[in-house]
Short mmCIF file of C-alpha atoms in Angstrom, two decimals:
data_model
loop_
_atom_site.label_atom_id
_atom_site.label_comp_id
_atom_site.label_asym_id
_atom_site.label_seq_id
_atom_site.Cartn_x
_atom_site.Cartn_y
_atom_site.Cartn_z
CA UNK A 1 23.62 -9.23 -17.69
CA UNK A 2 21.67 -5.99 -16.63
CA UNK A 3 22.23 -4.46 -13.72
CA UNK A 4 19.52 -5.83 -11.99
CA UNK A 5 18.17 -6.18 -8.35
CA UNK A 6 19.68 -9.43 -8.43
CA UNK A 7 23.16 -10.70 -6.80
CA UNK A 8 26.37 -10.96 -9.22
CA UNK A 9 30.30 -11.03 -9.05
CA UNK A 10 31.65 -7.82 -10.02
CA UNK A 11 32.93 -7.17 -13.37
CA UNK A 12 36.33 -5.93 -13.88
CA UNK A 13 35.77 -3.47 -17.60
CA UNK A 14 39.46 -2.19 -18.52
CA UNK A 15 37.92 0.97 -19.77
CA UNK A 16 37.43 1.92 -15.92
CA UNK A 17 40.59 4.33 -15.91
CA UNK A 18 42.51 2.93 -12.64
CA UNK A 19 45.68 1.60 -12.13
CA UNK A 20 46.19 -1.48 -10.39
CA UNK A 21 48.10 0.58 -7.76
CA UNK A 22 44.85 2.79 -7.34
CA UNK A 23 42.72 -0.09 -7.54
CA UNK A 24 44.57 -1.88 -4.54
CA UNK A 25 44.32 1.09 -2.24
CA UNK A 26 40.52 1.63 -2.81
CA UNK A 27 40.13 -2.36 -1.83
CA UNK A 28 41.90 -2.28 1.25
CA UNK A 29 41.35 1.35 2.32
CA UNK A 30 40.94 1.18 6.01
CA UNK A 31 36.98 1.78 7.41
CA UNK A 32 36.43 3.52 10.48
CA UNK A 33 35.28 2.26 13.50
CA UNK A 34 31.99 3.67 15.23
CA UNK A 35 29.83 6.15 16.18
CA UNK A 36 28.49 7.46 18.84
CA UNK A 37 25.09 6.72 21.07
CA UNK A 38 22.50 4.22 19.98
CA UNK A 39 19.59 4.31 17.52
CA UNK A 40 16.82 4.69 20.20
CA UNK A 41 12.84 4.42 20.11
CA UNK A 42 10.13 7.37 20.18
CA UNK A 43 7.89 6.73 23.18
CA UNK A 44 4.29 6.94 21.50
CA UNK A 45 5.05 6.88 18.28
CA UNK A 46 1.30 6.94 17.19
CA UNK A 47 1.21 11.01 18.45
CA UNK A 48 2.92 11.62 15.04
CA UNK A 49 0.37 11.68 12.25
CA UNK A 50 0.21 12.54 8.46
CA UNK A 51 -3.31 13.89 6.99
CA UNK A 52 -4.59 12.71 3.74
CA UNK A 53 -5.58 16.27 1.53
CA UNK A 54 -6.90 16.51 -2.13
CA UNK A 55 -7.24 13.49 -3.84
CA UNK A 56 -10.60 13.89 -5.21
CA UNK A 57 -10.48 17.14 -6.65
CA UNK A 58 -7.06 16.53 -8.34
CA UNK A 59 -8.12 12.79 -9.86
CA UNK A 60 -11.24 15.06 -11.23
CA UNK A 61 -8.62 17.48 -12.67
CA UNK A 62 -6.94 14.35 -14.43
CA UNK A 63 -9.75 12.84 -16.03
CA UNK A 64 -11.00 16.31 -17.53
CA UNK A 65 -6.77 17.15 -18.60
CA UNK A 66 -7.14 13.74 -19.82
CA UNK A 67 -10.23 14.02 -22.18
CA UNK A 68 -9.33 17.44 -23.36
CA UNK A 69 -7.05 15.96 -25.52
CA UNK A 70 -3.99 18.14 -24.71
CA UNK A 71 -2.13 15.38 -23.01
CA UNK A 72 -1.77 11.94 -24.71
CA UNK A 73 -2.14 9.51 -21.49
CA UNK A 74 -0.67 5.58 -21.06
CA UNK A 75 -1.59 3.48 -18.28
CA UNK A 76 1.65 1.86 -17.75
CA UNK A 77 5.26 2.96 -18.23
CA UNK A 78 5.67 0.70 -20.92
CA UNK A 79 6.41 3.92 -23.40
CA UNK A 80 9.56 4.55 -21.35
CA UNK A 81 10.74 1.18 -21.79
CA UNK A 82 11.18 0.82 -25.32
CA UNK A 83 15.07 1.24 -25.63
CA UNK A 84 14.55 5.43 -26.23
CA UNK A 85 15.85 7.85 -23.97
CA UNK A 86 18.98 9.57 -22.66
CA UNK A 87 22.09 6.74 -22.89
CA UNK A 88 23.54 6.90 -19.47
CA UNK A 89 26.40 4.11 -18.30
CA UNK A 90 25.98 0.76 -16.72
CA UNK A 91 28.56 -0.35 -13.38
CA UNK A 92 29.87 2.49 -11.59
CA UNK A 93 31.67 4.43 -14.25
CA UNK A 94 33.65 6.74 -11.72
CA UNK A 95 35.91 3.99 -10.01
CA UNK A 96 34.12 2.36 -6.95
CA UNK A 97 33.67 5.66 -5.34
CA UNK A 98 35.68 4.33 -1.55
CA UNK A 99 32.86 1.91 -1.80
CA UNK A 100 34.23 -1.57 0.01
CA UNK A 101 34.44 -4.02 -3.26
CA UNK A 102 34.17 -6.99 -0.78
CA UNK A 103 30.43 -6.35 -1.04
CA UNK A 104 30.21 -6.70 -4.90
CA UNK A 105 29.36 -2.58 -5.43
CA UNK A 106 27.92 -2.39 -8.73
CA UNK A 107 25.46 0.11 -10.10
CA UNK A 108 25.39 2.82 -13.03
CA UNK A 109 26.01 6.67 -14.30
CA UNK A 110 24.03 9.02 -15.96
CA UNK A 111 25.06 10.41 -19.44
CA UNK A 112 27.46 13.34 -18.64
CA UNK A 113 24.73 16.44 -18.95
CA UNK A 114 23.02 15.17 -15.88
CA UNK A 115 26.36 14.29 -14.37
CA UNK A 116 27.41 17.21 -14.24
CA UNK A 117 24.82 19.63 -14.27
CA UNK A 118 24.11 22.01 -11.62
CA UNK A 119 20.66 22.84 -12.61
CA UNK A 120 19.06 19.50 -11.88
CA UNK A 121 20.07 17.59 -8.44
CA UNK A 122 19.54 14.01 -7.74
CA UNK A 123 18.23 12.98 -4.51
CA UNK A 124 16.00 9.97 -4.22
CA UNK A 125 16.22 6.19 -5.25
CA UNK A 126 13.83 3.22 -5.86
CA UNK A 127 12.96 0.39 -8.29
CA UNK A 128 10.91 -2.48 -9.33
CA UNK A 129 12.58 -4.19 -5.89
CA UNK A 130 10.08 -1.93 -4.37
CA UNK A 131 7.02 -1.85 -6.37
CA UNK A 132 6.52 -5.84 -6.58
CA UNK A 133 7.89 -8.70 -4.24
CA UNK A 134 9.37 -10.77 -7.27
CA UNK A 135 12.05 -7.16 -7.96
CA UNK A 136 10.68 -6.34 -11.48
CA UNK A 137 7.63 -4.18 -13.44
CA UNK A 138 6.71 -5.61 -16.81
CA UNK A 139 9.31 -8.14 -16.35
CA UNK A 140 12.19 -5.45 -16.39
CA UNK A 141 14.65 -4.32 -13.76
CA UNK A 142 13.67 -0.70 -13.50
CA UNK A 143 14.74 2.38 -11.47
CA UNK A 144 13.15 5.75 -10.38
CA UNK A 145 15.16 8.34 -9.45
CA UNK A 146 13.94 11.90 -8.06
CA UNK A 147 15.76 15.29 -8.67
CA UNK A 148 14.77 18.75 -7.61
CA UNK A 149 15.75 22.00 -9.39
CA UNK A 150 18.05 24.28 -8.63
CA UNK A 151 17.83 26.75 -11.33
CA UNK A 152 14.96 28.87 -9.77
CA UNK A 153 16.49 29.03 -6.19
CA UNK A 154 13.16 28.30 -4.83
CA UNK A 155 12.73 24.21 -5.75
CA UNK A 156 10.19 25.34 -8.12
CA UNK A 157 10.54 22.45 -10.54
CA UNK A 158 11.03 18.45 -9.37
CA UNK A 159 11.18 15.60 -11.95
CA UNK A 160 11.50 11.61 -11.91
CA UNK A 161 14.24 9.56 -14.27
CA UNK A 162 12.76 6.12 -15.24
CA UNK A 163 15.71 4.12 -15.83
CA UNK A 164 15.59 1.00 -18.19
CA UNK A 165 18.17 -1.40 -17.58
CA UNK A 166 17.53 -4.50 -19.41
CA UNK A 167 19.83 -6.30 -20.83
CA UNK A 168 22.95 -5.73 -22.32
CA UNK A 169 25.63 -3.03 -21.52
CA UNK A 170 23.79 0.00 -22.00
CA UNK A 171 21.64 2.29 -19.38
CA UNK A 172 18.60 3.82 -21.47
CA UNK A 173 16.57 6.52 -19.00
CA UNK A 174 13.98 9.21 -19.32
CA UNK A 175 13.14 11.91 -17.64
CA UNK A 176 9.59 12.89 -16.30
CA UNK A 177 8.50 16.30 -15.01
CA UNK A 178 6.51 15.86 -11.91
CA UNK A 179 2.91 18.47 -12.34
CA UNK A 180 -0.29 19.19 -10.05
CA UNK A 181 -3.26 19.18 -11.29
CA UNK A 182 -5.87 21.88 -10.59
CA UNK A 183 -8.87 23.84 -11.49
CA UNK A 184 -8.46 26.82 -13.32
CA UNK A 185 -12.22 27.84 -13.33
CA UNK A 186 -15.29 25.95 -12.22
CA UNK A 187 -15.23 23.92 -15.49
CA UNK A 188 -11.43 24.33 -16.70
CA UNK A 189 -8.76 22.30 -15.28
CA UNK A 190 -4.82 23.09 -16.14
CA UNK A 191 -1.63 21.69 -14.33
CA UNK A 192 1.50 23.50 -12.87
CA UNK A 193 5.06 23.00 -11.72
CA UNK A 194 4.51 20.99 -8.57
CA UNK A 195 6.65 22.99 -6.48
CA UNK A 196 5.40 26.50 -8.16
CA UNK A 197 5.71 29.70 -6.32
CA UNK A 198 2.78 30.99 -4.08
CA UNK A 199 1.34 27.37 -3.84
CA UNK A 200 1.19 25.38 -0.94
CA UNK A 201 3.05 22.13 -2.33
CA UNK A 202 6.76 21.53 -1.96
CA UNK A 203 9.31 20.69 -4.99
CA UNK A 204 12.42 19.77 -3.31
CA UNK A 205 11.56 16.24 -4.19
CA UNK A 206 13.91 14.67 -1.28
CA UNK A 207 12.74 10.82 -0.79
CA UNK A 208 11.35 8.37 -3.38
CA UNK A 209 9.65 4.96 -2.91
CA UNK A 210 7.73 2.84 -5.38
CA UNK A 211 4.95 0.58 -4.34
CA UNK A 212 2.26 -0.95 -6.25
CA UNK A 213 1.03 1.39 -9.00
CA UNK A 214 2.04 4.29 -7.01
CA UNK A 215 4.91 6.79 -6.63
CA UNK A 216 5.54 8.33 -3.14
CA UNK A 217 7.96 11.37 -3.05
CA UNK A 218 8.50 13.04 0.66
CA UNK A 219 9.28 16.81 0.30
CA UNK A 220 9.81 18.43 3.86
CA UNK A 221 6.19 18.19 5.60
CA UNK A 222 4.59 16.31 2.30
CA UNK A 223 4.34 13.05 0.84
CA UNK A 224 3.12 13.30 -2.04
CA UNK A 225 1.39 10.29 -4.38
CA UNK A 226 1.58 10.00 -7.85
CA UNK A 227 0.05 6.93 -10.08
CA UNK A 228 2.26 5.38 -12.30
CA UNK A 229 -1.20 4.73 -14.51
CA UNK A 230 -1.60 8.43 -15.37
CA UNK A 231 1.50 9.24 -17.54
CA UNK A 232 1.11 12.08 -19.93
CA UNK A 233 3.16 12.76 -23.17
CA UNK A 234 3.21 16.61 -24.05
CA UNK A 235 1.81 18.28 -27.44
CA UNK A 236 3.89 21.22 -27.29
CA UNK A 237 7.07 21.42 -28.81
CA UNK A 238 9.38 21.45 -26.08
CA UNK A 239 8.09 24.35 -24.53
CA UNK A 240 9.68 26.32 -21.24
CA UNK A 241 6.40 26.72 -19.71
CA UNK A 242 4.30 24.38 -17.41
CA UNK A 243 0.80 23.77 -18.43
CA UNK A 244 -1.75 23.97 -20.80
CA UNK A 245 -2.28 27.19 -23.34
CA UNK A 246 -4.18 26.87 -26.43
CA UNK A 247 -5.29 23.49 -26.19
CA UNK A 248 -1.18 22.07 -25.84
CA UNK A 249 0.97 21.07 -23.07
CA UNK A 250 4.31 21.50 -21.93
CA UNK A 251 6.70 20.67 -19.04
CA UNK A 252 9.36 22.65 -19.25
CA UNK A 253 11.00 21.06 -22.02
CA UNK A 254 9.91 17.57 -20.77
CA UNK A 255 8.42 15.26 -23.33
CA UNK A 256 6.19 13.57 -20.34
CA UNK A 257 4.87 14.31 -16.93
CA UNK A 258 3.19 12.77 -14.11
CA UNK A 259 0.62 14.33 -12.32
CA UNK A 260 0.01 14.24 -8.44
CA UNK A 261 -2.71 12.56 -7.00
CA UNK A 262 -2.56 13.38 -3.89
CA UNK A 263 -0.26 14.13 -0.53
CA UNK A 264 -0.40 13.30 3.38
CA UNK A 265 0.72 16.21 5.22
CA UNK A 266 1.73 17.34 9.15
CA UNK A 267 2.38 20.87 7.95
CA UNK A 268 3.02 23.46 5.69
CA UNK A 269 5.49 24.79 3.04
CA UNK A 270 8.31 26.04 5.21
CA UNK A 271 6.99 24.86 8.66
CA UNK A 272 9.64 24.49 10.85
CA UNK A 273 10.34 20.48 11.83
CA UNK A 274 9.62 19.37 15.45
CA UNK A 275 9.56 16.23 17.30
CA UNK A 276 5.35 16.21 16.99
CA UNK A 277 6.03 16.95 12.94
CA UNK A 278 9.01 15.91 11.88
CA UNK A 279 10.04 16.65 8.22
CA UNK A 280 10.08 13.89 5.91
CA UNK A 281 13.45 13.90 3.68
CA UNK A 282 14.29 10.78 3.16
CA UNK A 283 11.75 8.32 2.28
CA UNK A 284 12.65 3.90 1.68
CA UNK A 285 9.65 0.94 1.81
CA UNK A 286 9.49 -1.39 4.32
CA UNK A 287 8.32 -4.63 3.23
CA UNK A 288 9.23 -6.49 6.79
CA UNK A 289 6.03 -7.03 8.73
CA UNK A 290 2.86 -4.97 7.28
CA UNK A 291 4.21 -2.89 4.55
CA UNK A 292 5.22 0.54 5.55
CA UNK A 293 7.03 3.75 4.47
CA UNK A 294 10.10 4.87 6.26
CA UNK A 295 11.19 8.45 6.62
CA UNK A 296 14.03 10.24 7.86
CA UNK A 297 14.57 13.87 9.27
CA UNK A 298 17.86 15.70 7.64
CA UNK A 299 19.55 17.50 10.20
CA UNK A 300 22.98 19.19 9.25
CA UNK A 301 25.17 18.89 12.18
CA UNK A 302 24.10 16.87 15.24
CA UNK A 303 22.59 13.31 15.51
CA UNK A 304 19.36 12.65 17.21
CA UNK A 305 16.71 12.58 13.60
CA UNK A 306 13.49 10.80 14.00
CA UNK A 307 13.08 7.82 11.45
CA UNK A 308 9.40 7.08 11.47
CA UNK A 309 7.01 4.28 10.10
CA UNK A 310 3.96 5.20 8.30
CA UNK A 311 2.02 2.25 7.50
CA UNK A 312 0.33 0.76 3.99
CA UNK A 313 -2.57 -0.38 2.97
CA UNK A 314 -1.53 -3.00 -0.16
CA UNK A 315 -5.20 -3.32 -1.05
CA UNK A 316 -5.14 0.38 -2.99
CA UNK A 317 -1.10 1.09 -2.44
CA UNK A 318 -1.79 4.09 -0.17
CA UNK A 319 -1.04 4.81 3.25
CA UNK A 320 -3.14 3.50 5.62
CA UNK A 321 -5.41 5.92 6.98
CA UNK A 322 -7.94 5.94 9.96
CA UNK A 323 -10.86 7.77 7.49
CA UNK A 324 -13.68 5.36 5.80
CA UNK A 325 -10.79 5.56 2.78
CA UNK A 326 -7.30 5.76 2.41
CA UNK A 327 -7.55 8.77 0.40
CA UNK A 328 -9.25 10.50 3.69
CA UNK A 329 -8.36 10.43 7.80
CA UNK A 330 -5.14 10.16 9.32
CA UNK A 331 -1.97 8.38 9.33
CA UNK A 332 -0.39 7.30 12.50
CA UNK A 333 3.35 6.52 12.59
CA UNK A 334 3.45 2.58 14.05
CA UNK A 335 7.04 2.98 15.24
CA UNK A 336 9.87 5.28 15.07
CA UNK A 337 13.90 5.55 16.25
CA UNK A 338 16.09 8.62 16.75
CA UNK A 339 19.75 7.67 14.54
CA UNK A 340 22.88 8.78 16.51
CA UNK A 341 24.17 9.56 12.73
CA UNK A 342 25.00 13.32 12.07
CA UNK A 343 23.89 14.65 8.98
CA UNK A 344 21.77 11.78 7.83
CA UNK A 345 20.31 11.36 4.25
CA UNK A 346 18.97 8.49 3.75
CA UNK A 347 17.70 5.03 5.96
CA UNK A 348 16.51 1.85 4.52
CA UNK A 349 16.03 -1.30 6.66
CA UNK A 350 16.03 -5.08 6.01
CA UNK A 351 13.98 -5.49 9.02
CA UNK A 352 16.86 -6.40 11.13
CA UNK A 353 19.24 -3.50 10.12
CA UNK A 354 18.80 -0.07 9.58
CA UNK A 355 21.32 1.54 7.14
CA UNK A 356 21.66 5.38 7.33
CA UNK A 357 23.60 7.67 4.85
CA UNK A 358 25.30 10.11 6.74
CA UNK A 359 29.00 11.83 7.90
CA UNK A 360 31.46 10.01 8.37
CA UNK A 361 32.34 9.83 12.28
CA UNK A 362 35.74 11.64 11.35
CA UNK A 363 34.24 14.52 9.47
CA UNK A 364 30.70 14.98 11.99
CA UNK A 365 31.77 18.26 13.09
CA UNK A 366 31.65 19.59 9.37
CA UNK A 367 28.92 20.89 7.37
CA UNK A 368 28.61 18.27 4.47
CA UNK A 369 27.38 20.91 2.07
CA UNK A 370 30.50 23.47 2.73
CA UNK A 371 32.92 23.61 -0.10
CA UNK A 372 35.64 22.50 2.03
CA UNK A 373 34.24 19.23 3.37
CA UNK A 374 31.86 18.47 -0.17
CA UNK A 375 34.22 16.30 -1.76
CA UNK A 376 34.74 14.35 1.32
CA UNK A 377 33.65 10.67 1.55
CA UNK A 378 29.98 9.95 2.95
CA UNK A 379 29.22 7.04 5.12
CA UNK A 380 27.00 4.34 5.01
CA UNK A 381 26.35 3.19 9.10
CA UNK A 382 24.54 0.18 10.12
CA UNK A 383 22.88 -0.97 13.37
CA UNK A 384 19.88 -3.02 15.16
CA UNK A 385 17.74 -1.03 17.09
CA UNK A 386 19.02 0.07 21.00
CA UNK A 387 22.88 -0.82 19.17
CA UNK A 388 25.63 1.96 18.20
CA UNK A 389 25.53 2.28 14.27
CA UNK A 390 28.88 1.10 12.94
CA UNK A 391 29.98 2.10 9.61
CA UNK A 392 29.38 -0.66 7.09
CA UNK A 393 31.77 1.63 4.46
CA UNK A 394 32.96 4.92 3.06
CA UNK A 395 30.76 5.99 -0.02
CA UNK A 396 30.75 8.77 -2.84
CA UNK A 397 30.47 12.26 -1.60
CA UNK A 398 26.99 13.26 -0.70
CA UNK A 399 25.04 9.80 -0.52
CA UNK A 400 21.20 11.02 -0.30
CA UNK A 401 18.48 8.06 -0.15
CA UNK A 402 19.35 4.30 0.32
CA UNK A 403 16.76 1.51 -0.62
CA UNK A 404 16.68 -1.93 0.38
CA UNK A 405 15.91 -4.50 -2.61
CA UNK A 406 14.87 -7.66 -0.25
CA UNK A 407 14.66 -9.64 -3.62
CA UNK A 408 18.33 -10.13 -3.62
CA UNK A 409 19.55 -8.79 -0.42
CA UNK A 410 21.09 -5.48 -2.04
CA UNK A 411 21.37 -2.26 -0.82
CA UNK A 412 20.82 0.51 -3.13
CA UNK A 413 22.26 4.43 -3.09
CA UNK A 414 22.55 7.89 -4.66
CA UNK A 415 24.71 10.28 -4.08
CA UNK A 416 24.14 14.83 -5.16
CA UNK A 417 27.50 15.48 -5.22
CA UNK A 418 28.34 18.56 -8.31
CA UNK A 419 31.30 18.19 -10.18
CA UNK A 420 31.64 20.37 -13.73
CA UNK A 421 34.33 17.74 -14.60
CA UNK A 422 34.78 14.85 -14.24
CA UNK A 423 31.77 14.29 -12.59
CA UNK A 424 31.19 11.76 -9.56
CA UNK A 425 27.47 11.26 -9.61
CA UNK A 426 26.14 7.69 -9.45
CA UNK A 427 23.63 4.90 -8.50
CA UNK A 428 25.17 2.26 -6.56
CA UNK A 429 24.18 -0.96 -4.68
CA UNK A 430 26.12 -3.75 -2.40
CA UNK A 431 25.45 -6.22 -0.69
CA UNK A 432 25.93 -6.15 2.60
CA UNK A 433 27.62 -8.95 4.92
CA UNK A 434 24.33 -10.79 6.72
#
């Protein structure tokens, strides 16, 4: 079987290199106990608002990139999932990562360039769970994963991995280089690195959620919308540059892109975050109630970060605005909680629980990105709303974004964490006890 959105028994592969010994201690490692305060409302949620900015101009940018014939352009993502791409590695190929294996953990690696690399970071998870009710996209169990670039220093470049993992023992992905489309001239449009120096978009390319035929990706004080019907394969021949010169296209040595449509915004590039416009880091669907996307302030030491509920429209798969469309107006937040949790990541919810990524309660005085503490455990924590999270159990170092698949009741997780050897990067999921 794939791994797949659906529940299954763990497998037990001898090529995992543990000893029994090991093995035993990971099972019945102890978990701790709580943590402190409650996950608490926002009075007047509906004061917090996102602005739609930019469709038009930039779907007018695609259609004339489109007919210029420098970009070759498929509706679908069916070209990703042929069987051709990088060959990554199904179940959890670094042990079970302090993961509790009473909740089934399961999940898959990357190939060992992207494990290990420090260029390219991951951050965000989602999948077919989220774009469709029934869990799959062209009748495939399929994964997006967002990463942000290092290389520059200045989150200049972001891409997407489409992961294809179908059948069999194998984990087939590709990786897409997220653009913005623009106008060069009056009558010339062009695209650039979506997080480009002296522009006003944002390429840390935090959170990640899937719905419909769109992509959401929340970058600080941006979410930013991408169709999954405008996917472009480059002409150039694996060029460094981003954009189009002489009639051909490149990504930065990216065979495809996918170009933005759009963002909803409460500030700019390098705004500072407040409690009237909070940054947006983390970013999970809600499908409980009217559909909605969830987002989650990062803040490094203390507890206290808004989570916040932006609603959806599921007639066109965008945010739900108050303008005549959805690509215009204003999003109000519907609800929102402040998590007790220092140094969340990630939150997902099942509608009755919210699950946040974060410290451990032992380690919350630490700064999770110090050398020192990096290698520590992270913590998935668990609570109802007006309860003290609990930790549901220890994790790989670093977990960033969690998303809930409500197909099968899993909860899914990535984790940054840089290691030249042996690596210990992953995507994981569990499921949780109800």
């Amino acid at each position: 079987m794939s791994i797949s959105t659906r529940p299954r028994l763990p497998r037990v592969h001898l090529a995992v290199g543990l000893t029994f010994g090991l093995l035993f201690l990971m099972l019945v490692r102890a978990q701790p106990a709580a943590a402190a305060s409650t996950l608490d409302p926002i009075s007047d949620p509906g004061r917090m608002s996102l602005v739609a900015g930019d469709f038009e101009s930039r779907w007018r940018a695609i259609d004339a990139i489109e007919a210029s014939g420098a970009v070759t352009a498929y509706d679908s993502l069916s070209p990703l999932l042929g069987g051709n791409g990088h060959t990554g590695y199904p179940y959890l190929c670094h042990g079970n990562q302090n993961l509790n294996t009473s909740y089934r953990v399961d999940g898959f690696c990357w190939n060992r360039d992207d494990d290990t690399t420090g260029e390219w970071v991951p951050q965000g998870i989602t999948g077919s769970h989220d774009a469709q009710p029934g869990g799959t996209w062209l009748n495939k169990y399929v994964y997006i994963a967002s990463w942000h670039s290092r290389n520059t220093g200045s989150d200049e470049f972001a891409r997407i991995s489409v992961v294809d993992n179908d059948g069999g023992d194998s984990t087939i992905y590709n990786h897409i280089m997220l653009v913005d489309p623009y106008w060069e001239t009056d009558t010339t449009a062009n695209f650039r690195a979506v997080g480009k120096a002296g522009t006003p978009l944002a390429g840390h390319a935090d959170g990640i959620s899937w719905y419909g035929n769109k992509l959401f990706v929340a970058s600080g004080h941006q979410i930013q919308v991408y169709d999954l019907r405008h996917l472009w394969r480059m002409s150039g021949n694996g060029q460094e540059s981003v954009g189009i010169s002489g009639g051909k296209s490149s990504a930065r040595w990216h065979n495809y892109a996918l170009p933005m449509i759009g963002l909803y915004a409460n500030g700019a590039k390098g705004d500072p975050c407040t409690d009237l416009n909070p940054c947006m880091n983390s970013l999970s669907l809600d499908r409980t109630g009217t559909d909605a996307l969830i987002t989650t302030e990062f803040r490094r030491s203390t507890g206290g970060a808004p989570v916040v509920r932006w609603p959806l429209n599921s007639t066109d798969a965008l945010l739900d605005t108050d303008g005549t469309t959805n690509y215009r107006g204003s999003v109000h937040a519907t609800a929102g909680y402040r998590t007790p949790v220092w140094a969340v990541q990630g939150t997902a919810t099942d509608g009755t629980y919210f699950y946040f990524s974060g410290t451990c309660p032992e380690y919350a005085d630490r700064d999770p990105d110090a050398s020192a503490t990096a290698d520590l455990p992270y913590c998935i924590h668990w609570a109802k709303p007006g309860t003290s999270p609990h930790v549901l159990t220890y994790g790989p170092p670093l977990i960033q974004n969690l998303s809930w698949a409500p197909s099968s009741g899993r909860l899914w997780g990535i984790n940054e964490r840089i290691a030249a050897a042996p690596g210990v990067r992953s995507v994981f999921s569990l499921d949780p006890p109800n």
